[in-house]
Short mmCIF file of C-alpha atoms in Angstrom, two decimals:
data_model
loop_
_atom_site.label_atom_id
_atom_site.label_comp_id
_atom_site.label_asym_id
_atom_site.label_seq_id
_atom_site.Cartn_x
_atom_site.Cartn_y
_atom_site.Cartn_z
CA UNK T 1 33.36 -42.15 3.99
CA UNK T 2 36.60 -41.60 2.05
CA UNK T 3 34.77 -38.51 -0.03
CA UNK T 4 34.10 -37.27 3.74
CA UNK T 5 37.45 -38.18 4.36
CA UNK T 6 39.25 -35.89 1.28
CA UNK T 7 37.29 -33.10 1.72
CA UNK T 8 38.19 -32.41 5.53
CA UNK T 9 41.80 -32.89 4.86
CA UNK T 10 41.49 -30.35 1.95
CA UNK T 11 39.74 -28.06 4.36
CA UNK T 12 42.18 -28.34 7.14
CA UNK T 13 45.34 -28.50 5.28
CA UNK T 14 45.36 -25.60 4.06
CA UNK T 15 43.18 -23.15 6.39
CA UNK T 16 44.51 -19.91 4.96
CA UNK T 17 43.17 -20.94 1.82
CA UNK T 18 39.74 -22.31 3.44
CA UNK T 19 39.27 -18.70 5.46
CA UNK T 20 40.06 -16.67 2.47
CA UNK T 21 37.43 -18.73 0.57
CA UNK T 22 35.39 -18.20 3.09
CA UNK T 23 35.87 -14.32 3.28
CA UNK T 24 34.39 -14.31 -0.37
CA UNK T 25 31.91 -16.15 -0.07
CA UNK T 26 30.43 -13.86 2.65
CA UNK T 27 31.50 -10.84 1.04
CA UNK T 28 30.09 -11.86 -2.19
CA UNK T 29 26.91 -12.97 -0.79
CA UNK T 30 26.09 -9.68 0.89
CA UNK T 31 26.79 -8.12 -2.08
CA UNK T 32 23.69 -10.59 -3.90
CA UNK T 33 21.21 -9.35 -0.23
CA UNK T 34 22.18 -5.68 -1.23
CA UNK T 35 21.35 -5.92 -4.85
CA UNK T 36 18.35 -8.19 -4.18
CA UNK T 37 17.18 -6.23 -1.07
CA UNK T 38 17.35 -2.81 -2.99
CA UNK T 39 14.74 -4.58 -5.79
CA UNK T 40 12.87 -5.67 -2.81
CA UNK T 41 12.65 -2.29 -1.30
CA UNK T 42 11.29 -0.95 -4.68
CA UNK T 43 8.32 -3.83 -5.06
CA UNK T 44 7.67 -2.65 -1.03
CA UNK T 45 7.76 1.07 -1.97
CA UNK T 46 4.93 0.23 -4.48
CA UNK T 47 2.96 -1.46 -2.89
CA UNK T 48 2.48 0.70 0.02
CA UNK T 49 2.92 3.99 -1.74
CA UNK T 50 -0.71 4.50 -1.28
CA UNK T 51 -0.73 5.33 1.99
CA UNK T 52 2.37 7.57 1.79
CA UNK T 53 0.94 9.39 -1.71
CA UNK T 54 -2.51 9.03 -1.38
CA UNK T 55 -4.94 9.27 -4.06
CA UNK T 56 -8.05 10.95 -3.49
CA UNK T 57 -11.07 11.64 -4.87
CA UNK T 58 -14.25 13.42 -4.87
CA UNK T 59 -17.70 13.20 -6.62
CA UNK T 60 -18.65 16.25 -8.27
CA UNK T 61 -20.96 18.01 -10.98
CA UNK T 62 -20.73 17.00 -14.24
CA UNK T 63 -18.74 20.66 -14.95
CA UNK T 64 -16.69 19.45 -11.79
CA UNK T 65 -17.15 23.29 -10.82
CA UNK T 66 -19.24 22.10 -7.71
CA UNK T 67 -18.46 19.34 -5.06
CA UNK T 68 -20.92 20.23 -2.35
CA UNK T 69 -24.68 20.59 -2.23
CA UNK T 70 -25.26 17.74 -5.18
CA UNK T 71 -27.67 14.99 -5.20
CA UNK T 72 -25.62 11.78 -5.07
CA UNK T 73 -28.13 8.71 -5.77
CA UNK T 74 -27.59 5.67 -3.65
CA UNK T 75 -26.03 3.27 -6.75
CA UNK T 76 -23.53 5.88 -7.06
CA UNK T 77 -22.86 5.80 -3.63
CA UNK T 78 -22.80 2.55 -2.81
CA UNK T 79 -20.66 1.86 -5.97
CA UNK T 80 -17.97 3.65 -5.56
CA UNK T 81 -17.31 1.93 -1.90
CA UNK T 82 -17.69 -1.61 -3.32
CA UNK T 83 -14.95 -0.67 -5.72
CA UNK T 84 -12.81 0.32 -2.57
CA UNK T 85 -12.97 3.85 -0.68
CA UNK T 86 -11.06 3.64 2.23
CA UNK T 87 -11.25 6.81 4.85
CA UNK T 88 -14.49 8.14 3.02
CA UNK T 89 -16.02 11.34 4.48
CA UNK T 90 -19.80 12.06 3.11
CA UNK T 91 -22.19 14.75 3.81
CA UNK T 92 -25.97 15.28 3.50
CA UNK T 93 -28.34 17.95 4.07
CA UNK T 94 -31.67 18.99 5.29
CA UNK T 95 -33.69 22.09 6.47
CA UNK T 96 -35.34 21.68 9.88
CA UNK T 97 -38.45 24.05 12.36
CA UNK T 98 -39.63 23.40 15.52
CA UNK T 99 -43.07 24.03 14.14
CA UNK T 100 -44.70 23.03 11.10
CA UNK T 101 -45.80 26.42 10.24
CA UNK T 102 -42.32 27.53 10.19
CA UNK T 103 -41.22 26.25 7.59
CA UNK T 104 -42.78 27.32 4.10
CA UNK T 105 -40.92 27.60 1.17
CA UNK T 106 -42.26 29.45 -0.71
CA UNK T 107 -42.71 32.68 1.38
CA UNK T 108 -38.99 32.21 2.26
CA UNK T 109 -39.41 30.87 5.23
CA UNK T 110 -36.77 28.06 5.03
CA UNK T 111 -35.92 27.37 8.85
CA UNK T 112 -32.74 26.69 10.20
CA UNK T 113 -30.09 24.12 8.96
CA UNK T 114 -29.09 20.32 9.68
CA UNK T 115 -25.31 18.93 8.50
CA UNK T 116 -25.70 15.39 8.71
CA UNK T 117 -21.95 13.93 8.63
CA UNK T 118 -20.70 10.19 8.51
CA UNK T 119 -18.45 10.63 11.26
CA UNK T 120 -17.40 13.27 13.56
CA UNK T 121 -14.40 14.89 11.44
CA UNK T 122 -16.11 15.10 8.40
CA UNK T 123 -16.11 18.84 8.62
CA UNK T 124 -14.92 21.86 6.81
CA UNK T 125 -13.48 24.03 9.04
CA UNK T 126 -10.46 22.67 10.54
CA UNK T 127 -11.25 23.91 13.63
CA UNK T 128 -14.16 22.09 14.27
CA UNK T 129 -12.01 18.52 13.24
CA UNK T 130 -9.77 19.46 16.08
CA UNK T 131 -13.01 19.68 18.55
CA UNK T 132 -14.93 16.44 17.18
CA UNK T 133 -11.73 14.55 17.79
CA UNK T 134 -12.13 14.82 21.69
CA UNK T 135 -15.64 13.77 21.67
CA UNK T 136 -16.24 10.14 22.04
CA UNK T 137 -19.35 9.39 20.80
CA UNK T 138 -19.16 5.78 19.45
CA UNK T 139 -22.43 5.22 18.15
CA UNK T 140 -22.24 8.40 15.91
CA UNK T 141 -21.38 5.86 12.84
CA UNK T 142 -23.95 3.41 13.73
CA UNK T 143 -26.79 5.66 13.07
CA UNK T 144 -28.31 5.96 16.17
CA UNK T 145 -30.69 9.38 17.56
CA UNK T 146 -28.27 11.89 18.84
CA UNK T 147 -27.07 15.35 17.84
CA UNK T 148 -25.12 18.26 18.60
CA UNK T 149 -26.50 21.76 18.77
CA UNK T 150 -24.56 25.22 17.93
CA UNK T 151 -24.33 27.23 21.01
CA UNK T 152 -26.52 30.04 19.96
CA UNK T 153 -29.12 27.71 18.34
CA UNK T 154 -29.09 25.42 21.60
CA UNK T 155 -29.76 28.98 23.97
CA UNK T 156 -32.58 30.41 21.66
CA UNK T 157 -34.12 27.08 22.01
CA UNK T 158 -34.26 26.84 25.63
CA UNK T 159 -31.78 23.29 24.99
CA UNK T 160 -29.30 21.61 26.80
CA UNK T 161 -27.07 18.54 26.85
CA UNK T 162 -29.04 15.57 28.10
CA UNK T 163 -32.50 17.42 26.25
CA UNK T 164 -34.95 15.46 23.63
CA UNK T 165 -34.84 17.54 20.61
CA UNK T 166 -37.99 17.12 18.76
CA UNK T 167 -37.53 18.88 15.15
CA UNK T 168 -39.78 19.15 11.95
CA UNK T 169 -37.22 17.56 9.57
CA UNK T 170 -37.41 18.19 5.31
CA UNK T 171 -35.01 16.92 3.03
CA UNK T 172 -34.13 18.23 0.03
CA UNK T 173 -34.29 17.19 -3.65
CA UNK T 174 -33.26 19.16 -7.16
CA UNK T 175 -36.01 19.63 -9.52
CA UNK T 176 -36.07 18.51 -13.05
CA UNK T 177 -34.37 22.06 -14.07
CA UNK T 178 -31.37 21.06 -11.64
CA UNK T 179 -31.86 24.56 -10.37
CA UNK T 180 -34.56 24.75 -8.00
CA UNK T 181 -35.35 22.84 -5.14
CA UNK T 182 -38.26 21.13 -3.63
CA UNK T 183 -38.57 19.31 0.14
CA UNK T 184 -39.82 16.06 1.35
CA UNK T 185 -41.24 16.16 4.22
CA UNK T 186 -39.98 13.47 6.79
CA UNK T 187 -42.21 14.22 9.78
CA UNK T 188 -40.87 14.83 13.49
CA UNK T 189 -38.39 13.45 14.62
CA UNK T 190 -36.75 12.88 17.94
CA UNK T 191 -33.21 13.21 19.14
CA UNK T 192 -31.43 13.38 22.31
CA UNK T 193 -28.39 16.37 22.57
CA UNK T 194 -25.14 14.99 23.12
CA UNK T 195 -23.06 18.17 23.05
CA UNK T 196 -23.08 21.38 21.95
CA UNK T 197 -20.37 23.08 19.69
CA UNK T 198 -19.58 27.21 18.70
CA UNK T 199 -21.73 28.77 16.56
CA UNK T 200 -18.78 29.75 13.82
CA UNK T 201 -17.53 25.71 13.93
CA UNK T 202 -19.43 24.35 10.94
CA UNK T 203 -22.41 25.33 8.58
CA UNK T 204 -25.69 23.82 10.34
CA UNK T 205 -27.25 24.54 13.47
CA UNK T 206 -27.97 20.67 13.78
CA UNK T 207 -25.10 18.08 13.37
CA UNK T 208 -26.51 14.52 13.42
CA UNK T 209 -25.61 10.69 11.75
CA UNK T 210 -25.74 10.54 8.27
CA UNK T 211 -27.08 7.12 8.90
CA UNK T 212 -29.74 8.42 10.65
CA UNK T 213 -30.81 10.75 8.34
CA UNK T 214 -30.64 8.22 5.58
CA UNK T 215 -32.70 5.67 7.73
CA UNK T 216 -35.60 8.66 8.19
CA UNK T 217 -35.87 9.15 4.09
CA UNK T 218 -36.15 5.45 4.09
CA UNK T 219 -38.72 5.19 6.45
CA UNK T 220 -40.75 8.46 4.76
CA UNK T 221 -40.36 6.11 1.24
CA UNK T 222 -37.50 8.82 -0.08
CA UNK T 223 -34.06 7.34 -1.54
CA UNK T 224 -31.34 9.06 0.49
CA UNK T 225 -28.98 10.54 -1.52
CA UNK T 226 -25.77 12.35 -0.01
CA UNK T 227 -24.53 16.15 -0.94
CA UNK T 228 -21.07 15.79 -0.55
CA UNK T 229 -18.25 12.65 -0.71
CA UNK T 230 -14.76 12.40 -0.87
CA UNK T 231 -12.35 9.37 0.16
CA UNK T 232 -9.01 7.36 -0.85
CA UNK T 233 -8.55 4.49 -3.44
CA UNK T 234 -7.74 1.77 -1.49
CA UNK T 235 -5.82 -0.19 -4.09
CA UNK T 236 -4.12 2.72 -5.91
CA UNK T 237 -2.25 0.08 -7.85
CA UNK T 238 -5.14 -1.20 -9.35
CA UNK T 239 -5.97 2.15 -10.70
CA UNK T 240 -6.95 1.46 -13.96
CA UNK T 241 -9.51 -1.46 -13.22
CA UNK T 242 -11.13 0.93 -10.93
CA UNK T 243 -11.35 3.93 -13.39
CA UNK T 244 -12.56 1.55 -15.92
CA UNK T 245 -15.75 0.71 -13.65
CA UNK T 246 -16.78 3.76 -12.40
CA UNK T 247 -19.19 4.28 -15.29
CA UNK T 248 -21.15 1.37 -14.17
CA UNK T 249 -21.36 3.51 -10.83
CA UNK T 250 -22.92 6.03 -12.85
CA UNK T 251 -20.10 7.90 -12.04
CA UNK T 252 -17.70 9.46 -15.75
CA UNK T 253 -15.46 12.07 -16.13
CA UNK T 254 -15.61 15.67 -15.64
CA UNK T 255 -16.75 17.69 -18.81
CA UNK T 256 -15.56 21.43 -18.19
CA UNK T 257 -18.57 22.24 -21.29
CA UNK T 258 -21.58 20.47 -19.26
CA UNK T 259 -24.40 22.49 -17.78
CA UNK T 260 -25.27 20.02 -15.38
CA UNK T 261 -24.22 21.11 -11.75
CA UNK T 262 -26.70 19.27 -9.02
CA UNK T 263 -26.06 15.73 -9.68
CA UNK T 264 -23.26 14.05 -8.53
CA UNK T 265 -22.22 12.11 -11.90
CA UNK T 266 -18.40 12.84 -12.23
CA UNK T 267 -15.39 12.18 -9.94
CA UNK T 268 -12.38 13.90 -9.53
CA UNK T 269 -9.27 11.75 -9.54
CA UNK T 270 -6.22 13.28 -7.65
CA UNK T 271 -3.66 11.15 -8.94
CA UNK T 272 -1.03 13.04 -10.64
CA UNK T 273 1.77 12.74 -7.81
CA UNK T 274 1.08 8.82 -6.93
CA UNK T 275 1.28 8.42 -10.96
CA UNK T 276 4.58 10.15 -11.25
CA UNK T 277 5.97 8.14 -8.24
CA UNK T 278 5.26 5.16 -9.35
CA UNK T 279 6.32 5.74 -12.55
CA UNK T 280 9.45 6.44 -10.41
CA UNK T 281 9.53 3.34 -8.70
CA UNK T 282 8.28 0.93 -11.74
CA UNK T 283 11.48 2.24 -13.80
CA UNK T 284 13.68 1.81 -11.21
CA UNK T 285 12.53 -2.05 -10.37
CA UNK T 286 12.81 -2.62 -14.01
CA UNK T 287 16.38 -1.51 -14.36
CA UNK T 288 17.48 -3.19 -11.22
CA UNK T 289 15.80 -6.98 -12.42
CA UNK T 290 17.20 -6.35 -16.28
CA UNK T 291 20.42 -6.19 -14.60
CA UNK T 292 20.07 -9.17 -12.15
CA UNK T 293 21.61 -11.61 -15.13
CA UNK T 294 24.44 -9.38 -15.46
CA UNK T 295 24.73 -9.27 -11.85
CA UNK T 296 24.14 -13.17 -11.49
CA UNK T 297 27.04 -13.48 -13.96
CA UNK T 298 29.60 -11.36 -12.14
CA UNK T 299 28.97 -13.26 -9.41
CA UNK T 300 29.54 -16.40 -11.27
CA UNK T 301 33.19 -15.02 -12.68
CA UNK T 302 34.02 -13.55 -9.86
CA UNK T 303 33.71 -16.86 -8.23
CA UNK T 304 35.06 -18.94 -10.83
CA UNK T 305 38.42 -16.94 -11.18
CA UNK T 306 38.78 -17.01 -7.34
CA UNK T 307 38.24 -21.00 -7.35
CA UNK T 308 40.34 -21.36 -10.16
CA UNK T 309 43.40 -19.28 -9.10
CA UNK T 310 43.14 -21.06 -5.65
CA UNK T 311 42.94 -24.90 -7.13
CA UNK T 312 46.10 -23.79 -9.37
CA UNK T 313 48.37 -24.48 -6.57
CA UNK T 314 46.86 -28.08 -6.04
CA UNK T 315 47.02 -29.24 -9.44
CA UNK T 316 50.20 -31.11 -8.86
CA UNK T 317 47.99 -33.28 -6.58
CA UNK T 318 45.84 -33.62 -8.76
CA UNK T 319 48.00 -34.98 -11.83
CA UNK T 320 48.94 -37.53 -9.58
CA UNK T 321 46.19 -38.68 -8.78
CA UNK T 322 44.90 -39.10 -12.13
CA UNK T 323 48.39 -40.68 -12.93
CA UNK T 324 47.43 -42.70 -10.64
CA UNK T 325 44.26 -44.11 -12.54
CA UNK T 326 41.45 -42.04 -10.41
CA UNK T 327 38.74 -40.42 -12.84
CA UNK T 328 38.83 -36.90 -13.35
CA UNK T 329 35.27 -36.53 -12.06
CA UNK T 330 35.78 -38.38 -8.89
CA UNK T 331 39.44 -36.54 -8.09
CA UNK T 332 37.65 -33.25 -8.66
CA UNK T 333 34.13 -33.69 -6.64
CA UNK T 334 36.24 -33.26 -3.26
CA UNK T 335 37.94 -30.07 -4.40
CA UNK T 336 34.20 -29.33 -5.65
CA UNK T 337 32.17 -30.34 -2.42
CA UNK T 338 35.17 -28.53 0.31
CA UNK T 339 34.85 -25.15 -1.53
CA UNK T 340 30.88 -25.17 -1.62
CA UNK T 341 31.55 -26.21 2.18
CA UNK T 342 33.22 -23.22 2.61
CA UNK T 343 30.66 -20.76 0.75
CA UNK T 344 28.26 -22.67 3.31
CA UNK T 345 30.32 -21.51 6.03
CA UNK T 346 29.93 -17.95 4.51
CA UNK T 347 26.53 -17.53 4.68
CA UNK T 348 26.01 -18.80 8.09
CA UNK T 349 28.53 -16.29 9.30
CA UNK T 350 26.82 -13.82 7.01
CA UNK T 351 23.35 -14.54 8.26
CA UNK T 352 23.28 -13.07 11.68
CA UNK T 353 24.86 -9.88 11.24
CA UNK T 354 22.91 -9.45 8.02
CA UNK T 355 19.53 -10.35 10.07
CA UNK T 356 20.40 -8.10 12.51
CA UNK T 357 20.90 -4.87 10.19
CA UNK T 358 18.38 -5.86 8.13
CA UNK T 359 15.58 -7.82 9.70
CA UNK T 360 15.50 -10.33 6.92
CA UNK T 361 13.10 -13.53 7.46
CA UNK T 362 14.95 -16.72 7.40
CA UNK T 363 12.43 -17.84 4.84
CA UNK T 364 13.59 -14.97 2.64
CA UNK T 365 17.55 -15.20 3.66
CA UNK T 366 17.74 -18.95 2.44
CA UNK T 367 15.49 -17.59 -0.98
CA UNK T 368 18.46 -15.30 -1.65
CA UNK T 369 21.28 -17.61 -0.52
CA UNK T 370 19.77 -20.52 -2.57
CA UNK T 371 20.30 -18.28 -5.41
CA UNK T 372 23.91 -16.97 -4.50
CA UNK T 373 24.96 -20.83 -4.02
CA UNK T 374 23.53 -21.81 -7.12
CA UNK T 375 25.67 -19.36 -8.95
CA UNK T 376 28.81 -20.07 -6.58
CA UNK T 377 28.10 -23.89 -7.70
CA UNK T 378 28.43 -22.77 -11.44
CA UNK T 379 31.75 -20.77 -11.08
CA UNK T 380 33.08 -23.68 -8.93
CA UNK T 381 32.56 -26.41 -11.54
CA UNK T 382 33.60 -23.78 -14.84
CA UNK T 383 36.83 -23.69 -12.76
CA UNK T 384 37.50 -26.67 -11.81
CA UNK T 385 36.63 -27.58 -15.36
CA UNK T 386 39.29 -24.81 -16.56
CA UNK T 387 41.81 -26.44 -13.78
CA UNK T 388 41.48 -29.74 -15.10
CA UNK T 389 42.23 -28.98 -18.85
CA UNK T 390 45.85 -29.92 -18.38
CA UNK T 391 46.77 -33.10 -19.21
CA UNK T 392 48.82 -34.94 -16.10
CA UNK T 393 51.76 -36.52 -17.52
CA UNK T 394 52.81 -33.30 -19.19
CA UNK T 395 52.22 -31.69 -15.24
CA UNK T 396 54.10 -34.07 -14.06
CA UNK T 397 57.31 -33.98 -16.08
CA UNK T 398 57.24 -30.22 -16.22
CA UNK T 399 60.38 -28.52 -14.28
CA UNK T 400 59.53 -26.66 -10.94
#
């Protein structure tokens, strides 16, 4: 009750002193949110740089001279997602006839295309993304028996939109030479038209689910394979860990010398920029926290040569008191406990302007202020331990 007692009267008796204490305080502690904030920002910038530098890549030949038309096995396929693909766009192929005479290889009779696509913007001509993005078709990813028909294809078939397409379907696979091709031959199959598109849009006469084709090669006892994928590491910052297990994806990289351009084997790795930046960004959260001691210390002097020039003109007291017989400990832990008061006082008049600028959590605000008062408590007590180096009698005896 009598500490209590001290430390308001050393608050109130001199409030000049008490509201220039705590004008520091404040000014000092938004000084520690800046510097702290700014690292912040940087560990933020990193972590979601991904999505504002992408990195992207894209299965190709073993040459990497040829990213569309390959044979991409399941494993591969299904590796490379579990290692995280986010906004993947994959292709496959197949020929298609309305007959089964019209189709026959080997008099050149190949029939007429099918583009089997993932989703509905997995497309090459930019054009066509623009038109695929006003068609809601829902059940496009889920695999299910629809298509789309080019304009010209749709007429010289005697099609419309609501019609049950009924097409000879044959999917094709590279022979050993990884030149030539042969065709598996899935049977008819049925779909129902759910839109047709312009004949210069995209490269197939027949647009349908990927799943859907992949779920016919299943059903004919064929492994589906895809002919074209691209997407975006999901965890760019893990970069490393996910280069270093592609190979058990069958998936290695690109060797310019290599033959080898129908399987799908390599991957392309567009991650030169998001490297660079991050680079960037590592360097500068590295500089800013092997400063944050030297920071941490300024703060500390700053605060102990502001306690210690404003206790100078109380030492008189003080030398009394300890004339007086009172421990040096217990006539300094009022002194000690009204100017941490103060600092107190700071941040909570700090805290809602700095909230409102900065949308700080109170969780985080009291993280940082916890460490601001911890170094305000050390340059209180080396002050008041720089104060109370005089020796009282001597004080008290000295002239004015």
């Amino acid at each position: 009750m009598i500490l209590a007692t001290e430390i308001k009267r050393i608050l109130f008796r001199f409030p000049k002193r008490t509201i220039l204490t705590i004008s520091i305080a404040a000014a000092l502690l938004c000084c520690f949110i800046g510097y702290l904030g700014n690292m912040q920002s940087g560990e933020n910038a990193l972590i979601h740089l991904g999505q504002a530098v992408p990195v992207t890549v894209q299965i190709a030949s073993r040459n990497g001279r040829n990213t569309q038309r390959l044979e991409i096995r399941q494993k591969t396929f299904q590796g490379i997602m579990a290692l995280g693909i986010r906004d993947a766009q994959y292709t496959a192929g197949a020929r298609i006839s309305m007959a089964p005479d019209g189709f026959i290889p080997e008099n050149g009779m190949l029939g007429d295309s099918l583009l089997a696509v993932n989703n509905l913007t997995v497309l090459e001509n930019p054009d066509a993304n623009a038109f695929y993005e006003n068609v809601e078709v829902p059940f496009w990813e889920e695999g299910q028996a629809v298509c789309f028909l080019q304009d010209d294809y749709a007429a010289r078939q005697n099609l419309s939109v609501g019609d049950m397409y009924r097409p000879y379907i044959y999917s094709p696979r590279y022979n050993s030479d990884g030149l030539s091709l042969y065709y598996e031959n899935l049977g008819q199959k049925s779909l129902k038209i759910v839109g047709t598109i312009p004949d210069d849009m995209v490269s197939g006469e027949v647009i349908v689910p990927v799943a859907w084709l992949w779920q016919a090669e299943e059903d004919a006892g064929i492994e589906p394979v895809c002919s074209s994928f691209q997407g975006i590491v999901e965890d760019p910052l893990h970069l490393n860990d996910f280069k270093k297990n592609l190979p058990a994806c069958g998936l290695g990289p690109v060797a310019v010398d290599a033959n080898e351009e129908s399987v799908g084997n390599a991957l392309l790795v567009h991650d030169r920029q998001y490297i660079e930046k991050a680079e960037q960004l590592i360097q500068n959260n590295r500089i800013l926290k092997s400063f944050l001691p030297f920071f941490s210390l300024t703060l500390i002097m700053i605060t102990m040569i502001v306690t210690f020039f404003l206790m100078r003109s109380v030492r008189r007291d003080m030398a009394l008191a300890m004339a007086l017989g009172q421990p040096r400990i217990r006539c300094a832990l009022p002194y000690f406990c009204s100017i941490l008061i103060a600092d107190l006082t700071g941040g909570l008049v700090v805290f809602v302007p700095v909230w409102c600028i900065t949308n700080i959590s109170p969780l985080r605000f009291l993280g940082v202020y916890g460490m601001f008062y911890g170094c305000a408590a050390v340059g209180v007590a080396a002050a008041l331990l720089l104060v109370f180096r005089f020796d009282p009698l001597t004080l008290l005896s000295a002239s004015e």
